[in-house]
Amino acid sequence: MGLIVQKYGGTSVADSEKIKNVARAIIKEKNNGNDVIVVVSAMGHTTDKLIKLAGEITSHPTEREMDMLLSTGEQVSMSLLAMALNDMGYKAISLTGLQVGIKTENCHMNARIVDIDTVRVKQHLKEGNIVIVAGFQGVCEGNEITTLGRGGSDTTAVALACAFRADRCDIYSDVEGVYTFDPRVVKTAKKLDKISYDEMLELARVGANVLHPRSVETAKLFNVPMRVRSSFKTDDLGTLIIGVKEMELIKPVTGLACDSSQIRIVICDVEDKPGNAAKLFNLLASKNLSVDMIIQSYARSSNNTNDIAFTITKADKEKFDEVSDEILNILNASNIHIDEDIVKVSAVGAGMIDRPGIAAKMFDVLAKEKINIKMISTSEIKISVLVEKQYANQAAIALCKAFELDGADVADVKGDLPVV
Ligand code: ASP
Ligand code: MG
């Protein structure tokens, strides 16, 4: 007998009929002779609706009260699911993060899990229960309720799978697996049978909106195999996420993702001397502004200055505006240029390690499309370019073709880029 952790996303439990379907899928796993721990998200768009509701009351809710509010969404779906299972004749019990003992850091709205108490859940399993756990929530010092950041139920599921040494962690949602690119943009994008943790991590970070990046980080650390699969097609095995060693790498690029959530900032004419970059990024860090791509240009000998460009998320623009004058002052820079209509297009693949020419090929494809590259950054398994928003779909389609990421040669553009 094994132990399986299953996670069902908001669309899978969006209404009572869907909750009953999920209950049937859980029963199937239970009848295979396995113990089952289930993690649920809030029903449908509940979390968004709760955030909107808070916004109607105040523009500055405290983070503590936001956690009190948002954690209720998962409590609705978990209890309904337990009732559905009971009604079908199965023993089931739902538990909040506090009741399980999911301990997190002492911070609100984006807390990390630090420990999971296994005693209570083990006891319920031993008594033959299917245990349903509220996703996305935990508890910190003083029994204060915390949440793990949007999409955090994936991380609850993987953390439970690690704590209970589960045989598998199945993440069910409305997508059938991980695709080479967003199938809403390139209809012929292919579903991957397997992807490595590292590749999935890069894709999750650069905008493939499939999994909470921290869930993949945790799965990698504890070597728990994860499956992304559809709750509407439970016979389909979806995509398996495993260690790179267990994979055979054939293609240099495994997947592509577009991230339209960033803006580019250029600090112009910063004197080329030790300490200026430190001053700038320390100031940004002190305001909790997280920075992604960073480029410092070659110092021009005429006036001994260079430009420092970087990207931040759109959501942080207001915070940046609050410190922009201070930046100009401390760096004695001439001005700050902000570019909002940009998209980061990234190609990810563990197969690009030690394989020359992949970046050249990517730039070649964009050149043939006459798309200008505004910024480039790379890691061992990723090449990202910043392009103007209007060219992002065109770039993605051309790159899908060039790196053989689509199943057919007809790529279909559908409207604007999906919001990531
Ligand atoms: N309900 C939370 C959200 O919408 C957590 C989750 O779905 O994973 O972000
Ligand atoms: Mg989700």
Tab-separated table of C-alpha atoms and ligand atoms in Angstrom:
chain	number	residue	atom	x	y	z
A	1	MET	CA	0.000	0.000	0.000
A	2	GLY	CA	1.347	3.384	-0.973
A	3	LEU	CA	0.691	6.957	0.004
A	4	ILE	CA	-0.400	9.393	-2.681
A	5	VAL	CA	-0.770	13.155	-2.264
A	6	GLN	CA	-3.218	14.726	-4.688
A	7	LYS	CA	-3.822	18.432	-5.194
A	8	TYR	CA	-6.885	19.846	-6.905
A	9	GLY	CA	-6.809	23.406	-8.221
A	10	GLY	CA	-9.632	25.949	-8.115
A	11	THR	CA	-11.116	25.022	-11.515
A	12	SER	CA	-11.310	21.354	-10.489
A	13	VAL	CA	-13.515	22.192	-7.499
A	14	ALA	CA	-15.350	25.173	-9.023
A	15	ASP	CA	-18.891	23.881	-8.319
A	16	SER	CA	-20.683	21.083	-6.488
A	17	GLU	CA	-20.746	18.749	-9.509
A	18	LYS	CA	-16.996	19.180	-9.978
A	19	ILE	CA	-16.408	18.546	-6.283
A	20	LYS	CA	-18.339	15.262	-6.633
A	21	ASN	CA	-16.199	14.328	-9.655
A	22	VAL	CA	-13.062	15.011	-7.649
A	23	ALA	CA	-14.430	12.830	-4.846
A	24	ARG	CA	-14.882	9.980	-7.357
A	25	ALA	CA	-11.284	10.377	-8.576
A	26	ILE	CA	-10.025	10.256	-4.995
A	27	ILE	CA	-12.075	7.127	-4.312
A	28	LYS	CA	-10.496	5.468	-7.349
A	29	GLU	CA	-7.041	6.055	-5.863
A	30	LYS	CA	-8.193	4.872	-2.427
A	31	ASN	CA	-9.670	1.711	-3.983
A	32	ASN	CA	-6.271	1.021	-5.585
A	33	GLY	CA	-5.234	0.303	-2.008
A	34	ASN	CA	-3.467	3.598	-1.343
A	35	ASP	CA	-3.688	6.049	1.517
A	36	VAL	CA	-4.625	9.439	0.117
A	37	ILE	CA	-3.925	12.948	1.365
A	38	VAL	CA	-5.732	15.569	-0.692
A	39	VAL	CA	-4.901	19.262	-0.879
A	40	VAL	CA	-7.522	21.642	-2.251
A	41	SER	CA	-7.498	25.186	-3.559
A	42	ALA	CA	-10.403	27.569	-3.095
A	43	MET	CA	-13.390	27.049	-5.431
A	44	GLY	CA	-13.055	28.724	-8.845
A	45	HIS	CA	-12.092	32.384	-8.543
A	46	THR	CA	-12.880	32.638	-4.829
A	47	THR	CA	-9.476	34.060	-3.863
A	48	ASP	CA	-9.717	36.800	-6.515
A	49	LYS	CA	-13.222	37.645	-5.320
A	50	LEU	CA	-12.081	37.878	-1.696
A	51	ILE	CA	-9.221	40.197	-2.700
A	52	LYS	CA	-11.700	42.378	-4.590
A	53	LEU	CA	-14.028	42.447	-1.608
A	54	ALA	CA	-11.213	43.611	0.679
A	55	GLY	CA	-10.438	46.334	-1.876
A	56	GLU	CA	-14.016	47.586	-1.622
A	57	ILE	CA	-13.536	48.086	2.112
A	58	THR	CA	-10.058	49.600	2.171
A	59	SER	CA	-7.091	50.241	-0.100
A	60	HIS	CA	-4.698	49.339	2.723
A	61	PRO	CA	-5.817	46.161	4.466
A	62	THR	CA	-3.267	44.741	6.887
A	63	GLU	CA	-1.513	41.616	5.686
A	64	ARG	CA	-2.688	39.748	8.780
A	65	GLU	CA	-6.345	40.406	7.996
A	66	MET	CA	-5.779	39.516	4.343
A	67	ASP	CA	-4.503	36.121	5.479
A	68	MET	CA	-7.498	35.697	7.785
A	69	LEU	CA	-9.747	36.448	4.805
A	70	LEU	CA	-7.990	34.488	2.061
A	71	SER	CA	-7.527	31.353	4.131
A	72	THR	CA	-11.330	30.966	4.304
A	73	GLY	CA	-11.544	30.082	0.587
A	74	GLU	CA	-9.798	26.733	1.026
A	75	GLN	CA	-11.886	25.925	4.100
A	76	VAL	CA	-15.053	26.008	2.018
A	77	SER	CA	-13.765	23.597	-0.624
A	78	MET	CA	-12.112	21.198	1.842
A	79	SER	CA	-15.232	20.712	3.953
A	80	LEU	CA	-17.496	20.282	0.913
A	81	LEU	CA	-15.111	17.681	-0.492
A	82	ALA	CA	-15.049	15.789	2.812
A	83	MET	CA	-18.876	15.849	2.835
A	84	ALA	CA	-18.968	14.514	-0.738
A	85	LEU	CA	-16.664	11.634	0.216
A	86	ASN	CA	-18.703	10.875	3.341
A	87	ASP	CA	-21.867	10.875	1.245
A	88	MET	CA	-20.314	8.323	-1.110
A	89	GLY	CA	-19.630	6.073	1.851
A	90	TYR	CA	-15.965	6.902	2.527
A	91	LYS	CA	-14.349	8.085	5.729
A	92	ALA	CA	-12.858	11.531	5.222
A	93	ILE	CA	-11.856	14.450	7.385
A	94	SER	CA	-10.872	17.985	6.435
A	95	LEU	CA	-8.180	19.908	8.302
A	96	THR	CA	-6.906	23.480	8.229
A	97	GLY	CA	-3.187	24.276	8.161
A	98	LEU	CA	-3.371	24.995	11.880
A	99	GLN	CA	-5.041	21.649	12.640
A	100	VAL	CA	-2.410	19.745	10.656
A	101	GLY	CA	0.453	21.774	12.092
A	102	ILE	CA	1.842	23.334	8.907
A	103	LYS	CA	4.330	25.768	10.452
A	104	THR	CA	5.544	28.714	8.429
A	105	GLU	CA	7.883	31.666	8.796
A	106	ASN	CA	6.585	34.610	10.765
A	107	CYS	CA	5.352	36.621	7.826
A	108	HIS	CA	2.074	37.155	6.076
A	109	MET	CA	0.915	36.602	2.487
A	110	ASN	CA	4.062	34.950	1.174
A	111	ALA	CA	5.280	32.723	3.999
A	112	ARG	CA	7.462	29.658	3.484
A	113	ILE	CA	6.688	26.357	5.158
A	114	VAL	CA	9.344	25.484	7.744
A	115	ASP	CA	7.926	22.318	9.321
A	116	ILE	CA	4.977	19.936	9.119
A	117	ASP	CA	3.692	17.955	12.080
A	118	THR	CA	2.761	14.454	10.877
A	119	VAL	CA	1.158	13.049	14.039
A	120	ARG	CA	-2.479	14.026	13.579
A	121	VAL	CA	-2.702	13.251	9.865
A	122	LYS	CA	-1.029	9.847	10.406
A	123	GLN	CA	-3.593	8.995	13.050
A	124	HIS	CA	-6.503	9.880	10.737
A	125	LEU	CA	-4.960	7.841	7.911
A	126	LYS	CA	-4.503	4.902	10.249
A	127	GLU	CA	-8.189	5.062	11.083
A	128	GLY	CA	-8.966	4.691	7.373
A	129	ASN	CA	-9.693	8.322	6.568
A	130	ILE	CA	-8.999	10.189	3.405
A	131	VAL	CA	-7.414	13.361	4.768
A	132	ILE	CA	-8.280	16.638	3.059
A	133	VAL	CA	-5.944	19.540	3.821
A	134	ALA	CA	-6.595	23.210	3.080
A	135	GLY	CA	-3.994	24.390	0.590
A	136	PHE	CA	-2.082	27.666	0.636
A	137	GLN	CA	-2.212	28.182	4.415
A	138	GLY	CA	-0.160	27.566	7.497
A	139	VAL	CA	0.403	28.945	10.917
A	140	CYS	CA	3.262	30.890	12.467
A	141	GLU	CA	4.208	31.880	16.008
A	142	GLY	CA	1.267	32.684	18.247
A	143	ASN	CA	-1.020	30.514	16.088
A	144	GLU	CA	-1.373	33.308	13.573
A	145	ILE	CA	-2.731	32.153	10.210
A	146	THR	CA	-0.413	32.739	7.252
A	147	THR	CA	-0.697	32.125	3.510
A	148	LEU	CA	1.979	30.972	1.082
A	149	GLY	CA	1.520	33.393	-1.817
A	150	ARG	CA	-0.826	33.090	-4.803
A	151	GLY	CA	-0.938	29.586	-6.198
A	152	GLY	CA	0.598	28.262	-2.986
A	153	SER	CA	-1.580	25.131	-2.735
A	154	ASP	CA	0.877	23.356	-5.051
A	155	THR	CA	3.556	23.978	-2.449
A	156	THR	CA	1.317	22.679	0.363
A	157	ALA	CA	0.873	19.459	-1.613
A	158	VAL	CA	4.562	18.938	-2.337
A	159	ALA	CA	5.566	19.815	1.224
A	160	LEU	CA	3.082	17.224	2.536
A	161	ALA	CA	4.396	14.669	0.029
A	162	CYS	CA	7.911	15.307	1.377
A	163	ALA	CA	6.896	15.209	5.043
A	164	PHE	CA	4.977	11.936	4.620
A	165	ARG	CA	7.449	10.451	2.141
A	166	ALA	CA	4.644	9.938	-0.342
A	167	ASP	CA	5.167	7.749	-3.361
A	168	ARG	CA	3.846	10.423	-5.679
A	169	CYS	CA	2.461	13.926	-5.720
A	170	ASP	CA	-0.231	14.451	-8.369
A	171	ILE	CA	-1.165	18.045	-9.146
A	172	TYR	CA	-4.573	18.113	-10.845
A	173	SER	CA	-5.853	21.184	-12.652
A	174	ASP	CA	-7.658	22.076	-15.863
A	175	VAL	CA	-4.523	21.691	-17.986
A	176	GLU	CA	-3.431	18.307	-19.225
A	177	GLY	CA	0.208	18.746	-18.352
A	178	VAL	CA	3.206	20.945	-19.069
A	179	TYR	CA	3.396	22.168	-22.651
A	180	THR	CA	6.351	23.293	-24.751
A	181	PHE	CA	4.582	26.669	-24.901
A	182	ASP	CA	1.211	28.113	-23.996
A	183	PRO	CA	-1.294	26.193	-26.175
A	184	ARG	CA	-3.611	29.205	-26.082
A	185	VAL	CA	-1.055	31.043	-28.216
A	186	VAL	CA	0.481	28.231	-30.257
A	187	LYS	CA	-2.297	25.691	-30.734
A	188	THR	CA	0.175	23.072	-31.865
A	189	ALA	CA	2.357	23.302	-28.762
A	190	LYS	CA	3.146	19.801	-27.523
A	191	LYS	CA	2.479	18.270	-24.152
A	192	LEU	CA	5.683	16.998	-22.565
A	193	ASP	CA	5.739	13.480	-21.087
A	194	LYS	CA	8.616	14.403	-18.812
A	195	ILE	CA	10.486	17.504	-17.735
A	196	SER	CA	13.308	17.934	-15.233
A	197	TYR	CA	12.902	19.878	-11.981
A	198	ASP	CA	15.419	22.486	-13.128
A	199	GLU	CA	13.683	23.109	-16.424
A	200	MET	CA	10.278	23.280	-14.757
A	201	LEU	CA	11.663	25.686	-12.185
A	202	GLU	CA	13.010	28.004	-14.858
A	203	LEU	CA	9.765	27.801	-16.838
A	204	ALA	CA	7.661	28.439	-13.730
A	205	ARG	CA	9.765	31.490	-12.892
A	206	VAL	CA	9.678	32.990	-16.366
A	207	GLY	CA	5.947	32.870	-16.697
A	208	ALA	CA	4.668	29.394	-17.546
A	209	ASN	CA	1.762	29.658	-15.191
A	210	VAL	CA	1.444	25.940	-14.410
A	211	LEU	CA	2.978	25.500	-10.974
A	212	HIS	CA	3.950	27.542	-7.943
A	213	PRO	CA	7.764	27.730	-8.359
A	214	ARG	CA	8.394	26.887	-4.695
A	215	SER	CA	6.551	23.585	-5.124
A	216	VAL	CA	9.082	22.531	-7.758
A	217	GLU	CA	11.991	23.742	-5.614
A	218	THR	CA	10.743	21.600	-2.716
A	219	ALA	CA	10.111	18.549	-4.910
A	220	LYS	CA	13.638	18.840	-6.277
A	221	LEU	CA	15.198	19.159	-2.847
A	222	PHE	CA	13.476	16.017	-1.567
A	223	ASN	CA	13.418	14.209	-4.908
A	224	VAL	CA	9.646	13.678	-4.900
A	225	PRO	CA	8.256	12.822	-8.333
A	226	MET	CA	5.450	15.208	-9.303
A	227	ARG	CA	2.831	14.785	-11.972
A	228	VAL	CA	0.852	17.629	-13.519
A	229	ARG	CA	-2.400	16.177	-14.816
A	230	SER	CA	-5.988	17.047	-15.667
A	231	SER	CA	-8.812	16.411	-13.218
A	232	PHE	CA	-11.142	16.133	-16.197
A	233	LYS	CA	-9.082	13.357	-17.815
A	234	THR	CA	-7.831	11.297	-14.918
A	235	ASP	CA	-6.660	8.430	-17.144
A	236	ASP	CA	-4.127	10.709	-18.825
A	237	LEU	CA	-0.781	10.593	-17.031
A	238	GLY	CA	0.014	14.248	-17.796
A	239	THR	CA	3.623	15.362	-17.362
A	240	LEU	CA	6.067	13.789	-14.952
A	241	ILE	CA	8.564	16.130	-13.272
A	242	ILE	CA	11.721	14.331	-12.207
A	243	GLY	CA	15.466	14.697	-11.769
A	244	VAL	CA	17.515	15.485	-14.850
A	245	LYS	CA	19.555	12.304	-14.472
A	246	GLU	CA	16.494	10.207	-15.126
A	247	MET	CA	15.856	11.933	-18.414
A	248	GLU	CA	17.287	11.459	-21.826
A	249	LEU	CA	18.034	14.841	-23.293
A	250	ILE	CA	17.429	15.011	-26.989
A	251	LYS	CA	16.547	18.587	-27.811
A	252	PRO	CA	18.469	21.625	-26.612
A	253	VAL	CA	15.264	23.513	-25.807
A	254	THR	CA	12.435	21.857	-23.873
A	255	GLY	CA	10.011	24.721	-23.509
A	256	LEU	CA	9.353	28.383	-24.049
A	257	ALA	CA	7.564	30.936	-21.892
A	258	CYS	CA	6.539	34.582	-22.108
A	259	ASP	CA	6.371	36.850	-19.102
A	260	SER	CA	4.506	40.096	-19.552
A	261	SER	CA	4.544	40.991	-15.883
A	262	GLN	CA	7.809	42.953	-15.935
A	263	ILE	CA	8.906	46.489	-16.764
A	264	ARG	CA	12.381	47.680	-17.698
A	265	ILE	CA	14.114	50.501	-15.882
A	266	VAL	CA	17.254	52.208	-17.149
A	267	ILE	CA	19.306	54.482	-14.904
A	268	CYS	CA	21.199	56.698	-17.330
A	269	ASP	CA	24.726	58.107	-16.956
A	270	VAL	CA	25.885	56.588	-13.698
A	271	GLU	CA	29.498	57.402	-12.892
A	272	ASP	CA	31.738	54.353	-13.464
A	273	LYS	CA	33.218	53.895	-10.007
A	274	PRO	CA	33.199	51.221	-7.293
A	275	GLY	CA	30.111	51.173	-5.066
A	276	ASN	CA	27.482	52.668	-7.347
A	277	ALA	CA	25.803	49.370	-8.263
A	278	ALA	CA	25.879	48.386	-4.590
A	279	LYS	CA	24.196	51.660	-3.599
A	280	LEU	CA	21.468	51.220	-6.183
A	281	PHE	CA	20.603	47.598	-5.480
A	282	ASN	CA	20.881	47.973	-1.711
A	283	LEU	CA	18.362	50.780	-1.861
A	284	LEU	CA	16.020	48.642	-3.979
A	285	ALA	CA	16.461	45.683	-1.621
A	286	SER	CA	15.717	47.869	1.408
A	287	LYS	CA	12.359	48.702	-0.208
A	288	ASN	CA	11.728	44.997	-0.800
A	289	LEU	CA	11.891	45.476	-4.566
A	290	SER	CA	13.038	42.327	-6.241
A	291	VAL	CA	15.034	42.719	-9.431
A	292	ASP	CA	15.325	40.264	-12.287
A	293	MET	CA	17.511	40.933	-15.356
A	294	ILE	CA	20.414	43.332	-14.731
A	295	ILE	CA	22.703	44.821	-17.358
A	296	GLN	CA	25.438	47.396	-16.952
A	297	SER	CA	26.664	48.898	-20.185
A	298	TYR	CA	30.272	49.494	-21.192
A	299	ALA	CA	31.640	52.705	-19.673
A	300	ARG	CA	31.992	55.421	-22.285
A	301	SER	CA	35.414	57.017	-21.999
A	302	SER	CA	34.103	60.462	-22.990
A	303	ASN	CA	32.341	61.060	-19.684
A	304	ASN	CA	33.208	57.917	-17.685
A	305	THR	CA	29.566	56.920	-17.178
A	306	ASN	CA	27.491	53.894	-17.978
A	307	ASP	CA	23.812	52.938	-17.917
A	308	ILE	CA	22.404	50.350	-15.551
A	309	ALA	CA	19.261	48.591	-16.723
A	310	PHE	CA	17.150	46.070	-14.839
A	311	THR	CA	13.633	44.695	-14.707
A	312	ILE	CA	11.103	44.620	-11.875
A	313	THR	CA	7.499	43.428	-11.803
A	314	LYS	CA	4.709	45.782	-12.861
A	315	ALA	CA	3.161	45.373	-9.430
A	316	ASP	CA	6.258	46.989	-7.883
A	317	LYS	CA	6.181	50.101	-10.090
A	318	GLU	CA	4.551	52.260	-7.419
A	319	LYS	CA	7.174	51.234	-4.863
A	320	PHE	CA	9.896	52.094	-7.389
A	321	ASP	CA	8.372	55.522	-8.088
A	322	GLU	CA	8.692	56.295	-4.382
A	323	VAL	CA	12.489	55.891	-4.525
A	324	SER	CA	13.276	57.145	-8.021
A	325	ASP	CA	14.287	60.657	-6.901
A	326	GLU	CA	16.538	59.209	-4.216
A	327	ILE	CA	18.197	57.010	-6.862
A	328	LEU	CA	18.874	59.994	-9.132
A	329	ASN	CA	20.380	61.815	-6.159
A	330	ILE	CA	22.638	59.147	-4.716
A	331	LEU	CA	23.950	58.083	-8.123
A	332	ASN	CA	24.036	61.533	-9.631
A	333	ALA	CA	22.400	59.967	-12.710
A	334	SER	CA	21.026	62.069	-15.574
A	335	ASN	CA	17.595	60.444	-15.813
A	336	ILE	CA	15.526	57.288	-15.428
A	337	HIS	CA	13.858	55.664	-18.387
A	338	ILE	CA	10.933	53.263	-17.824
A	339	ASP	CA	9.677	50.824	-20.476
A	340	GLU	CA	6.318	49.254	-19.661
A	341	ASP	CA	5.357	47.537	-22.916
A	342	ILE	CA	7.816	44.710	-22.867
A	343	VAL	CA	7.661	40.922	-22.676
A	344	LYS	CA	10.395	38.551	-21.613
A	345	VAL	CA	10.595	35.565	-23.949
A	346	SER	CA	12.611	32.675	-22.524
A	347	ALA	CA	13.833	29.412	-23.991
A	348	VAL	CA	14.568	26.752	-21.394
A	349	GLY	CA	16.342	23.431	-21.787
A	350	ALA	CA	18.791	21.330	-19.808
A	351	GLY	CA	20.044	20.137	-23.199
A	352	MET	CA	21.638	23.532	-23.913
A	353	ILE	CA	24.409	22.907	-21.363
A	354	ASP	CA	27.691	22.556	-23.241
A	355	ARG	CA	25.921	22.771	-26.572
A	356	PRO	CA	27.189	25.812	-28.477
A	357	GLY	CA	25.085	27.844	-30.866
A	358	ILE	CA	21.727	27.809	-29.098
A	359	ALA	CA	21.807	31.522	-28.235
A	360	ALA	CA	23.016	32.289	-31.780
A	361	LYS	CA	20.106	30.339	-33.210
A	362	MET	CA	17.626	32.146	-30.977
A	363	PHE	CA	18.961	35.577	-31.991
A	364	ASP	CA	19.006	34.496	-35.644
A	365	VAL	CA	15.338	33.548	-35.540
A	366	LEU	CA	14.448	36.935	-34.040
A	367	ALA	CA	16.619	38.743	-36.576
A	368	LYS	CA	14.809	37.011	-39.453
A	369	GLU	CA	11.518	38.185	-37.928
A	370	LYS	CA	13.026	41.704	-37.674
A	371	ILE	CA	12.340	41.746	-33.941
A	372	ASN	CA	14.630	43.942	-31.900
A	373	ILE	CA	16.131	42.527	-28.702
A	374	LYS	CA	16.116	45.061	-25.862
A	375	MET	CA	17.925	43.013	-23.240
A	376	ILE	CA	19.447	39.543	-22.980
A	377	SER	CA	20.143	37.381	-19.972
A	378	THR	CA	21.174	33.767	-19.670
A	379	SER	CA	21.613	31.027	-17.124
A	380	GLU	CA	23.012	27.572	-17.641
A	381	ILE	CA	19.709	26.279	-18.999
A	382	LYS	CA	17.866	29.430	-20.041
A	383	ILE	CA	18.152	32.253	-22.552
A	384	SER	CA	15.819	35.207	-22.050
A	385	VAL	CA	15.294	38.156	-24.327
A	386	LEU	CA	13.228	41.247	-23.746
A	387	VAL	CA	11.184	42.336	-26.752
A	388	GLU	CA	8.455	44.862	-27.395
A	389	LYS	CA	5.090	43.504	-26.313
A	390	GLN	CA	3.591	43.689	-29.813
A	391	TYR	CA	6.194	41.231	-31.131
A	392	ALA	CA	6.053	38.687	-28.317
A	393	ASN	CA	3.599	36.267	-29.959
A	394	GLN	CA	5.440	36.469	-33.258
A	395	ALA	CA	8.733	35.755	-31.496
A	396	ALA	CA	7.294	32.811	-29.574
A	397	ILE	CA	5.739	31.256	-32.662
A	398	ALA	CA	8.942	31.561	-34.685
A	399	LEU	CA	11.009	30.129	-31.828
A	400	CYS	CA	8.595	27.226	-31.309
A	401	LYS	CA	9.071	26.325	-34.946
A	402	ALA	CA	12.851	26.756	-34.954
A	403	PHE	CA	13.363	24.633	-31.830
A	404	GLU	CA	10.763	22.038	-32.906
A	405	LEU	CA	8.467	22.707	-30.010
A	406	ASP	CA	5.258	22.528	-32.020
A	407	GLY	CA	3.601	19.441	-33.369
A	408	ALA	CA	2.687	20.769	-36.795
A	409	ASP	CA	3.929	23.538	-38.971
A	410	VAL	CA	0.807	25.653	-38.666
A	411	ALA	CA	1.073	27.961	-35.729
A	412	ASP	CA	-2.104	29.724	-34.769
A	413	VAL	CA	-2.039	33.132	-33.152
A	414	LYS	CA	-4.965	33.817	-30.893
A	415	GLY	CA	-5.346	37.421	-29.887
A	416	ASP	CA	-3.289	39.021	-27.225
A	417	LEU	CA	-0.817	37.176	-25.052
A	418	PRO	CA	-2.540	35.514	-22.140
A	419	VAL	CA	-1.852	37.408	-18.960
A	420	VAL	CA	0.783	35.630	-16.919
B	1	ASP	N1	-6.441	29.912	-3.646
B	1	ASP	C1	-5.106	30.405	-3.731
B	1	ASP	C2	-4.941	31.242	-4.988
B	1	ASP	O1	-5.869	31.373	-5.770
B	1	ASP	C3	-4.090	29.318	-3.672
B	1	ASP	C4	-4.110	28.331	-4.826
B	1	ASP	O2	-5.054	28.257	-5.583
B	1	ASP	O3	-3.123	27.609	-4.989
B	1	ASP	O4	-3.901	31.786	-5.200
B	2	MG	MG	-3.398	27.356	-8.541
